[in-house]
Short mmCIF file of C-alpha atoms and ligand atoms in Angstrom, two decimals:
data_model
loop_
_atom_site.label_atom_id
_atom_site.label_comp_id
_atom_site.label_asym_id
_atom_site.label_seq_id
_atom_site.Cartn_x
_atom_site.Cartn_y
_atom_site.Cartn_z
CA UNK A 1 12.43 11.51 10.21
CA UNK A 2 14.87 11.62 12.59
CA UNK A 3 15.87 9.64 15.58
CA UNK A 4 13.75 9.73 18.83
CA UNK A 5 14.77 9.91 21.91
CA UNK A 6 13.30 6.50 22.51
CA UNK A 7 15.09 4.90 19.82
CA UNK A 8 18.25 7.08 20.07
CA UNK A 9 18.68 6.15 23.52
CA UNK A 10 17.94 2.31 22.65
CA UNK A 11 20.53 2.80 19.60
CA UNK A 12 22.98 4.17 22.04
CA UNK A 13 22.66 1.80 24.39
CA UNK A 14 23.20 -0.61 22.17
CA UNK A 15 26.24 0.64 20.02
CA UNK A 16 27.41 -0.44 23.85
CA UNK A 17 27.20 -3.86 23.76
CA UNK A 18 28.42 -3.87 20.52
CA UNK A 19 31.92 -4.43 19.15
CA UNK A 20 31.36 -4.11 15.05
CA UNK A 21 28.49 -2.65 12.77
CA UNK A 22 24.80 -4.21 13.62
CA UNK A 23 21.39 -3.85 12.92
CA UNK A 24 19.15 -3.20 15.17
CA UNK A 25 14.47 -2.67 14.79
CA UNK A 26 12.44 -1.22 16.79
CA UNK A 27 9.66 -3.72 18.14
CA UNK A 28 7.05 -1.35 19.36
CA UNK A 29 6.98 0.66 16.65
CA UNK A 30 6.68 -1.88 14.13
CA UNK A 31 3.37 -3.33 15.35
CA UNK A 32 2.27 0.00 16.39
CA UNK A 33 2.67 0.50 12.38
CA UNK A 34 1.45 -2.82 12.04
CA UNK A 35 -1.71 -2.19 13.31
CA UNK A 36 -2.28 1.34 11.39
CA UNK A 37 -2.88 -0.83 8.28
CA UNK A 38 -5.39 -3.53 9.36
CA UNK A 39 -7.94 -1.74 8.64
CA UNK A 40 -7.05 -2.13 5.07
CA UNK A 41 -9.30 -3.04 2.21
CA UNK A 42 -7.20 -5.81 0.81
CA UNK A 43 -5.53 -8.73 2.10
CA UNK A 44 -2.23 -8.37 3.40
CA UNK A 45 1.00 -10.33 2.82
CA UNK A 46 4.47 -9.52 3.58
CA UNK A 47 7.33 -10.38 1.34
CA UNK A 48 9.58 -12.12 3.43
CA UNK A 49 12.40 -11.45 0.87
CA UNK A 50 12.67 -8.02 2.37
CA UNK A 51 13.53 -9.43 5.79
CA UNK A 52 13.37 -12.51 5.94
CA UNK A 53 14.52 -12.39 11.02
CA UNK A 54 12.53 -14.46 13.08
CA UNK A 55 11.22 -11.27 14.49
CA UNK A 56 10.38 -9.76 12.61
CA UNK A 57 8.11 -12.34 10.37
CA UNK A 58 6.53 -13.11 14.95
CA UNK A 59 5.04 -9.12 14.23
CA UNK A 60 3.71 -9.63 11.16
CA UNK A 61 2.02 -12.64 11.78
CA UNK A 62 1.13 -11.25 15.06
CA UNK A 63 -0.62 -9.02 13.37
CA UNK A 64 -2.33 -11.64 10.36
CA UNK A 65 -0.39 -10.74 7.87
CA UNK A 66 1.02 -13.44 5.12
CA UNK A 67 3.42 -14.08 4.08
CA UNK A 68 4.73 -14.52 0.18
CA UNK A 69 7.93 -16.86 0.05
CA UNK A 70 10.45 -16.63 -3.26
CA UNK A 71 12.42 -19.97 -1.65
CA UNK A 72 13.34 -23.17 0.04
CA UNK A 73 14.70 -21.12 2.50
CA UNK A 74 12.19 -18.45 3.45
CA UNK A 75 9.38 -20.79 3.67
CA UNK A 76 11.22 -23.07 5.44
CA UNK A 77 11.99 -19.28 8.05
CA UNK A 78 8.55 -18.24 8.71
CA UNK A 79 7.46 -22.73 8.57
CA UNK A 80 9.78 -22.28 11.58
CA UNK A 81 8.20 -19.08 13.05
CA UNK A 82 5.24 -21.12 13.20
CA UNK A 83 2.89 -19.76 10.29
CA UNK A 84 0.47 -22.03 9.04
CA UNK A 85 1.51 -23.24 5.14
CA UNK A 86 -1.82 -22.25 4.31
CA UNK A 87 -1.01 -18.52 5.00
CA UNK A 88 1.15 -18.99 2.47
CA UNK A 89 2.16 -18.14 -1.18
CA UNK A 90 4.26 -18.55 -3.34
CA UNK A 91 5.80 -15.89 -5.58
CA UNK A 92 9.08 -15.46 -8.18
CA UNK A 93 10.12 -15.86 -11.30
CA UNK A 94 12.96 -19.43 -10.73
CA UNK A 95 10.60 -22.19 -9.40
CA UNK A 96 12.02 -26.01 -10.99
CA UNK A 97 10.17 -29.50 -9.93
CA UNK A 98 11.63 -29.47 -7.49
CA UNK A 99 11.22 -26.17 -5.63
CA UNK A 100 7.20 -26.89 -5.97
CA UNK A 101 7.74 -30.41 -4.93
CA UNK A 102 9.32 -29.38 -1.76
CA UNK A 103 6.46 -26.97 -1.26
CA UNK A 104 3.74 -28.57 -2.02
CA UNK A 105 5.51 -31.46 0.45
CA UNK A 106 5.36 -28.59 3.32
CA UNK A 107 2.16 -27.96 2.69
CA UNK A 108 1.89 -24.20 0.13
CA UNK A 109 -1.77 -24.79 -1.94
CA UNK A 110 -1.60 -21.11 -3.90
CA UNK A 111 1.56 -19.96 -6.29
CA UNK A 112 1.61 -17.47 -8.69
CA UNK A 113 2.19 -18.86 -11.52
CA UNK A 114 5.80 -17.20 -13.80
CA UNK A 115 5.66 -18.85 -17.25
CA UNK A 116 3.58 -22.12 -18.59
CA UNK A 117 6.60 -24.33 -17.85
CA UNK A 118 5.49 -23.57 -13.90
CA UNK A 119 1.80 -24.42 -14.77
CA UNK A 120 2.24 -28.42 -16.80
CA UNK A 121 5.25 -28.46 -13.92
CA UNK A 122 2.95 -27.92 -10.46
CA UNK A 123 -0.04 -29.49 -12.48
CA UNK A 124 1.39 -32.98 -12.98
CA UNK A 125 2.86 -32.57 -8.77
CA UNK A 126 -0.54 -32.17 -8.34
CA UNK A 127 -1.69 -34.57 -10.00
CA UNK A 128 0.23 -37.28 -9.03
CA UNK A 129 -0.76 -36.35 -5.97
CA UNK A 130 -4.21 -35.71 -6.11
CA UNK A 131 -4.77 -32.30 -4.53
CA UNK A 132 -6.39 -28.61 -5.77
CA UNK A 133 -3.69 -25.88 -6.27
CA UNK A 134 -5.06 -22.17 -5.77
CA UNK A 135 -3.48 -20.83 -8.61
CA UNK A 136 -2.69 -16.60 -9.30
CA UNK A 137 -1.46 -15.52 -13.35
CA UNK A 138 1.33 -13.29 -12.97
CA UNK A 139 0.88 -10.53 -15.99
CA UNK A 140 3.42 -8.08 -17.21
CA UNK A 141 1.61 -5.34 -19.33
CA UNK A 142 4.15 -3.57 -22.06
CA UNK A 143 4.43 0.32 -21.05
CA UNK A 144 5.21 3.43 -23.16
CA UNK A 145 8.50 3.53 -22.69
CA UNK A 146 9.43 7.54 -20.24
CA UNK A 147 12.94 8.91 -20.43
CA UNK A 148 12.54 10.23 -17.06
CA UNK A 149 11.90 7.09 -15.94
CA UNK A 150 15.07 5.27 -13.04
CA UNK A 151 16.65 2.56 -12.42
CA UNK A 152 13.69 0.12 -11.22
CA UNK A 153 14.77 -2.65 -9.86
CA UNK A 154 11.79 -4.58 -10.77
CA UNK A 155 11.74 -4.00 -14.22
CA UNK A 156 8.96 -1.31 -14.34
CA UNK A 157 8.64 -0.69 -18.59
CA UNK A 158 10.89 -3.27 -19.50
CA UNK A 159 10.24 -7.17 -20.26
CA UNK A 160 11.26 -9.16 -17.68
CA UNK A 161 11.60 -12.78 -16.83
CA UNK A 162 8.41 -11.59 -13.36
CA UNK A 163 5.07 -13.80 -15.84
CA UNK A 164 3.66 -12.82 -18.94
CA UNK A 165 2.27 -10.50 -21.14
CA UNK A 166 -2.23 -10.85 -21.27
CA UNK A 167 -2.27 -12.59 -24.90
CA UNK A 168 0.11 -15.80 -23.62
CA UNK A 169 -2.50 -16.35 -19.95
CA UNK A 170 -5.97 -15.99 -22.48
CA UNK A 171 -8.04 -19.29 -22.94
CA UNK A 172 -7.17 -20.06 -26.31
CA UNK A 173 -2.83 -20.12 -25.62
CA UNK A 174 -3.29 -20.77 -22.36
CA UNK A 175 -5.43 -24.18 -20.64
CA UNK A 176 -5.73 -24.65 -17.24
CA UNK A 177 -5.15 -27.73 -15.25
CA UNK A 178 -7.92 -29.19 -13.74
CA UNK A 179 -6.66 -30.05 -10.32
CA UNK A 180 -6.03 -25.89 -10.87
CA UNK A 181 -8.52 -23.23 -9.19
CA UNK A 182 -7.66 -19.82 -10.66
CA UNK A 183 -8.05 -17.44 -8.19
CA UNK A 184 -6.54 -14.54 -9.84
CA UNK A 185 -4.68 -12.01 -12.37
CA UNK A 186 -0.89 -11.03 -9.76
CA UNK A 187 0.76 -8.19 -11.76
CA UNK A 188 4.00 -5.55 -9.97
CA UNK A 189 5.86 -3.70 -11.98
CA UNK A 190 7.03 -0.28 -9.76
CA UNK A 191 8.70 -0.70 -5.86
CA UNK A 192 9.04 1.44 -4.20
CA UNK A 193 6.54 4.47 -5.54
CA UNK A 194 6.25 7.22 -2.53
CA UNK A 195 3.03 9.38 -4.47
CA UNK A 196 -0.44 7.60 -3.35
CA UNK A 197 -2.43 9.43 -6.74
CA UNK A 198 0.44 8.56 -8.71
CA UNK A 199 0.73 4.49 -7.28
CA UNK A 200 -3.37 4.79 -7.65
CA UNK A 201 -3.12 5.57 -10.96
CA UNK A 202 -0.74 2.93 -11.89
CA UNK A 203 -3.67 1.11 -10.70
CA UNK A 204 -6.00 1.87 -12.62
CA UNK A 205 -4.06 2.27 -16.23
CA UNK A 206 -3.44 -1.75 -15.84
CA UNK A 207 -6.44 -2.62 -14.98
CA UNK A 208 -8.85 -2.52 -18.33
CA UNK A 209 -5.77 -4.95 -19.78
CA UNK A 210 -6.12 -7.90 -16.54
CA UNK A 211 -10.27 -6.66 -16.26
CA UNK A 212 -10.06 -8.28 -20.18
CA UNK A 213 -8.52 -11.42 -18.87
CA UNK A 214 -10.44 -11.91 -15.55
CA UNK A 215 -13.54 -11.62 -17.97
CA UNK A 216 -12.12 -14.35 -20.43
CA UNK A 217 -11.53 -16.74 -17.76
CA UNK A 218 -14.67 -15.90 -16.18
CA UNK A 219 -13.63 -15.96 -13.05
CA UNK A 220 -16.09 -15.20 -10.22
CA UNK A 221 -15.22 -12.44 -7.84
CA UNK A 222 -11.50 -12.57 -8.85
CA UNK A 223 -8.72 -11.23 -7.08
CA UNK A 224 -6.31 -8.48 -7.91
CA UNK A 225 -2.95 -9.43 -6.92
CA UNK A 226 -1.15 -5.94 -6.49
CA UNK A 227 2.18 -6.15 -5.61
CA UNK A 228 4.44 -4.37 -2.94
CA UNK A 229 5.85 -0.66 -4.92
CA UNK A 230 4.43 0.84 -1.69
CA UNK A 231 8.05 3.49 -0.37
CA UNK A 232 8.94 4.64 1.97
CA UNK A 233 10.91 8.49 2.59
CA UNK A 234 15.06 7.77 1.88
CA UNK A 235 15.31 11.29 1.14
CA UNK A 236 14.18 14.21 3.57
CA UNK A 237 12.07 16.18 1.85
CA UNK A 238 10.53 14.16 0.90
CA UNK A 239 6.85 13.06 2.06
CA UNK A 240 5.74 9.48 3.60
CA UNK A 241 3.05 7.74 1.37
CA UNK A 242 -1.28 8.73 1.69
CA UNK A 243 -1.81 5.81 3.42
CA UNK A 244 -5.70 7.18 3.23
CA UNK A 245 -5.74 7.66 -0.18
CA UNK A 246 -3.97 3.92 -0.69
CA UNK A 247 -7.03 2.71 0.64
CA UNK A 248 -9.48 5.51 -1.69
CA UNK A 249 -7.60 3.44 -4.65
CA UNK A 250 -8.08 0.06 -3.50
CA UNK A 251 -12.31 0.75 -2.43
CA UNK A 252 -12.01 2.43 -6.63
CA UNK A 253 -10.38 -0.70 -7.49
CA UNK A 254 -12.44 -3.17 -6.22
CA UNK A 255 -16.12 -1.03 -6.91
CA UNK A 256 -15.12 0.22 -10.51
CA UNK A 257 -14.18 -3.74 -11.38
CA UNK A 258 -15.75 -5.83 -9.54
CA UNK A 259 -12.98 -7.22 -7.84
CA UNK A 260 -13.85 -9.99 -5.03
CA UNK A 261 -10.59 -9.35 -3.62
CA UNK A 262 -7.45 -6.55 -3.83
CA UNK A 263 -4.83 -8.87 -2.91
CA UNK A 264 -0.51 -6.65 -1.40
CA UNK A 265 2.08 -8.18 -0.77
CA UNK A 266 3.99 -5.35 1.66
CA UNK A 267 7.63 -5.94 2.10
CA UNK A 268 8.67 -2.26 1.59
CA UNK A 269 6.40 0.07 3.40
CA UNK A 270 5.53 -2.88 5.89
CA UNK A 271 8.70 -2.95 7.39
CA UNK A 272 11.92 -0.79 6.37
CA UNK A 273 11.37 2.28 8.63
CA UNK A 274 11.94 0.06 11.93
CA UNK A 275 15.24 -0.08 11.14
CA UNK A 276 18.84 0.91 11.21
CA UNK A 277 22.07 -0.09 11.40
CA UNK A 278 24.43 1.42 12.68
CA UNK A 279 28.25 1.68 11.75
CA UNK A 280 31.29 3.93 13.42
CA UNK A 281 33.66 5.90 11.08
CA UNK A 282 36.73 4.89 10.72
CA UNK A 283 38.65 7.72 9.26
CA UNK A 284 37.80 11.69 8.65
CA UNK A 285 39.78 13.00 5.57
CA UNK A 286 39.92 14.91 2.77
CA UNK A 287 41.13 14.28 -0.92
CA UNK A 288 41.05 16.14 -3.98
CA UNK A 289 38.34 18.35 -2.70
CA UNK A 290 36.32 16.11 -0.35
CA UNK A 291 35.04 15.40 2.12
CA UNK A 292 35.08 11.99 3.59
CA UNK A 293 33.06 10.07 6.56
CA UNK A 294 35.40 6.78 6.40
CA UNK A 295 32.86 4.00 8.11
CA UNK A 296 33.92 0.11 9.03
CA UNK A 297 31.42 -1.54 7.84
CA UNK A 298 29.87 -0.34 4.39
CA UNK A 299 28.31 -1.64 0.91
CA UNK A 300 28.94 -5.53 2.63
CA UNK A 301 26.23 -4.74 5.38
CA UNK A 302 24.48 -2.18 3.41
CA UNK A 303 23.95 -2.42 -0.31
CA UNK A 304 21.29 -0.90 -1.85
CA UNK A 305 23.22 3.17 -2.17
CA UNK A 306 25.39 0.66 -5.02
CA UNK A 307 22.32 -0.28 -6.68
CA UNK A 308 19.85 2.17 -6.90
CA UNK A 309 22.69 5.37 -5.72
CA UNK A 310 19.95 5.93 -3.01
CA UNK A 311 21.24 7.42 -0.01
CA UNK A 312 19.92 6.22 3.61
CA UNK A 313 18.91 8.82 5.24
CA UNK A 314 22.11 9.26 7.78
CA UNK A 315 22.57 10.95 10.85
CA UNK A 316 25.88 11.37 14.22
CA UNK A 317 23.95 8.69 16.75
CA UNK A 318 26.24 11.14 19.45
CA UNK A 319 23.17 13.96 18.88
CA UNK A 320 25.35 17.59 19.37
CA UNK A 321 24.68 21.38 18.30
CA UNK A 322 28.29 21.59 16.00
CA UNK A 323 27.06 22.59 12.89
CA UNK A 324 26.18 21.17 9.78
CA UNK A 325 28.60 20.19 7.02
CA UNK A 326 28.66 17.60 3.67
CA UNK A 327 30.57 13.76 3.66
CA UNK A 328 31.22 11.52 1.00
CA UNK A 329 30.48 8.56 3.22
CA UNK A 330 32.24 5.70 2.48
CA UNK A 331 32.90 1.78 3.52
CA UNK A 332 35.82 -0.88 3.72
CA UNK A 333 35.99 -2.09 0.62
CA UNK A 334 38.26 -1.62 -2.00
CA UNK A 335 36.03 -0.67 -4.33
CA UNK A 336 34.79 3.31 -4.88
CA UNK A 337 31.19 1.98 -5.85
CA UNK A 338 31.36 1.24 -1.58
CA UNK A 339 29.54 4.88 -1.57
CA UNK A 340 26.50 4.94 0.90
CA UNK A 341 26.00 9.36 0.05
CA UNK A 342 26.69 12.08 0.17
CA UNK A 343 24.92 13.70 3.42
CA UNK A 344 25.13 16.46 5.83
CA UNK A 345 27.03 15.62 9.16
CA UNK A 346 28.12 17.49 12.66
CA UNK A 347 31.57 18.98 10.90
CA UNK A 348 32.68 18.04 15.05
CA UNK A 349 32.93 15.14 13.10
CA UNK A 350 35.08 12.12 14.18
CA UNK A 351 36.24 8.99 14.96
CA UNK A 352 34.89 6.65 16.62
CA UNK A 353 31.59 8.44 16.59
CA UNK A 354 28.64 5.68 15.40
CA UNK A 355 26.15 6.68 12.23
CA UNK A 356 22.37 5.50 11.92
CA UNK A 357 21.23 4.54 8.99
CA UNK A 358 17.92 5.20 9.26
CA UNK A 359 14.84 2.69 7.25
CA UNK A 360 17.01 0.37 6.44
CA UNK A 361 14.36 -2.10 7.58
CA UNK A 362 13.89 -3.48 3.99
CA UNK A 363 16.30 -4.47 1.70
CA UNK A 364 19.18 -4.48 3.83
CA UNK A 365 21.34 -7.24 5.68
CA UNK A 366 20.28 -10.13 4.05
CA UNK A 367 19.97 -8.12 -0.09
CA UNK A 368 23.21 -7.25 1.04
CA UNK A 369 27.01 -9.24 0.27
CA UNK A 370 28.57 -9.42 3.47
CA UNK A 371 31.18 -12.13 2.48
CA UNK A 372 33.65 -9.66 0.31
CA UNK A 373 36.89 -8.63 2.05
CA UNK A 374 36.24 -11.24 5.03
CA UNK A 375 34.63 -8.54 7.23
CA UNK A 376 32.82 -9.24 9.90
CA UNK A 377 29.30 -9.80 9.55
CA UNK A 378 26.81 -7.15 11.16
CA UNK A 379 25.08 -8.53 14.24
CA UNK A 380 20.96 -8.32 14.09
CA UNK A 381 18.94 -7.61 17.29
CA UNK A 382 15.49 -6.55 18.02
CA UNK A 383 14.98 -3.12 21.22
CA UNK A 384 11.70 -3.65 22.99
CA UNK A 385 9.83 -1.97 25.78
CA UNK A 386 10.88 -5.08 27.27
CA UNK A 387 14.54 -4.55 26.21
CA UNK A 388 17.66 -5.44 23.45
CA UNK A 389 17.47 -8.32 21.95
CA UNK A 390 20.46 -9.95 20.00
CA UNK A 391 19.24 -12.45 18.01
CA UNK A 392 22.75 -13.08 16.09
CA UNK A 393 25.78 -12.08 17.66
CA UNK A 394 28.37 -10.31 15.11
CA UNK A 395 29.71 -13.47 13.16
CA UNK A 396 34.01 -13.04 11.84
CA UNK A 397 34.86 -14.02 8.93
CA UNK A 398 36.41 -17.97 9.95
CA UNK A 399 32.01 -18.93 10.97
CA UNK A 400 32.10 -18.81 6.83
CA UNK A 401 35.22 -19.58 5.02
CA UNK A 402 36.26 -23.00 4.11
C1 PLP B 501 6.31 -10.11 -6.37
C2 PLP B 501 6.71 -9.41 -4.97
N1 PLP B 501 6.42 -8.81 -4.12
C3 PLP B 501 5.72 -8.43 -3.21
C4 PLP B 501 7.35 -7.47 -3.48
C5 PLP B 501 7.55 -6.30 -2.43
O1 PLP B 501 7.10 -5.11 -2.72
P1 PLP B 501 7.98 -4.41 -2.00
O2 PLP B 501 8.89 -3.99 -1.52
O3 PLP B 501 7.57 -2.39 -3.15
O4 PLP B 501 6.86 -3.79 -1.40
C6 PLP B 501 8.41 -7.86 -4.21
C7 PLP B 501 9.85 -6.73 -4.58
O5 PLP B 501 10.59 -7.25 -4.85
C8 PLP B 501 8.29 -9.40 -5.63
O6 PLP B 501 9.64 -9.30 -6.02
#
């Protein structure tokens, strides 16, 4: 997971131009990765929430991905990149009548229904405007509680507001409005699964209940949307996900359950490894036996470690041969929660050295809380063979304070 020489050089160049912490995205690496996903036996959508940066959306667009959008902001950002609305679907637990009307007005016609209320509101608009809508029913399955289960941002086996039980979507309980064409079902409850066998077993375990629902609705060539959940390695010793095994699992699912199509909405796996967060060391000190590296940035730019207690891989931008030692990395916020992990870094590390957090292309900047303590916003830039492109320079708090 160490930085390649090419990436290191690009980041070194960028760090010379940037006064503050920044995000950098490797567009050539991303494109090469996306090209390798084109053979998937599934229709691929990009979950824009993972990273809504324009250049990232453009890269996914160029590789034929559809777009899973969750808000009007995401929708407008995708449309602004020239994506046709027929390639957009809408998921999310909140779809107010105003939200639905906005989406319809912008040409979106595929919706993942998460409640009976959403179905009623959408049907009303479709009736008024005499349009047809394609829908998937979002299903939440009850799973036996695993005492070992770690905190999962998608809820895992806990009840969540994402979708309804299969029983609540059965034809004897739910009436499909005439304006809707039912394409299939959507089911997604676990994120960041790194073991392909576990992922495939989870899909296999869900299928009997999903299939009973598909049978009850007698959908010819149904779609099963499995969401995302494909993991990337954050800890050094972890192996990458076996993509070939994932593809085999999808083929197996399609033939065993006679599915028309599998869909996946990839976020983390699509873009995570192609983003880097860079921040300078502000101070190094010991306190009660703990060796601290305090950085200028922190959780206000990169919140995920505080949410999940999982660190991003970190290394020093300056290659150096000095022995490694353990540092607790903290950011600039006045809370003990602003800890970005306990990691090994050169013992020669000093103030002003840049640290690079990799795997930060997904759930990075827009998942964070950049306004807390009024520090500068990090810049976002891309690099590729054609050079460095700063899409948003760092901005001081005066840009957003009222
Ligand atoms: C509905 C939906 N689809 C897809 C994704 C993307 O998941 P991942 O990043 O695990 O691929 C998410 C993430 O929260 C989601 O909520």
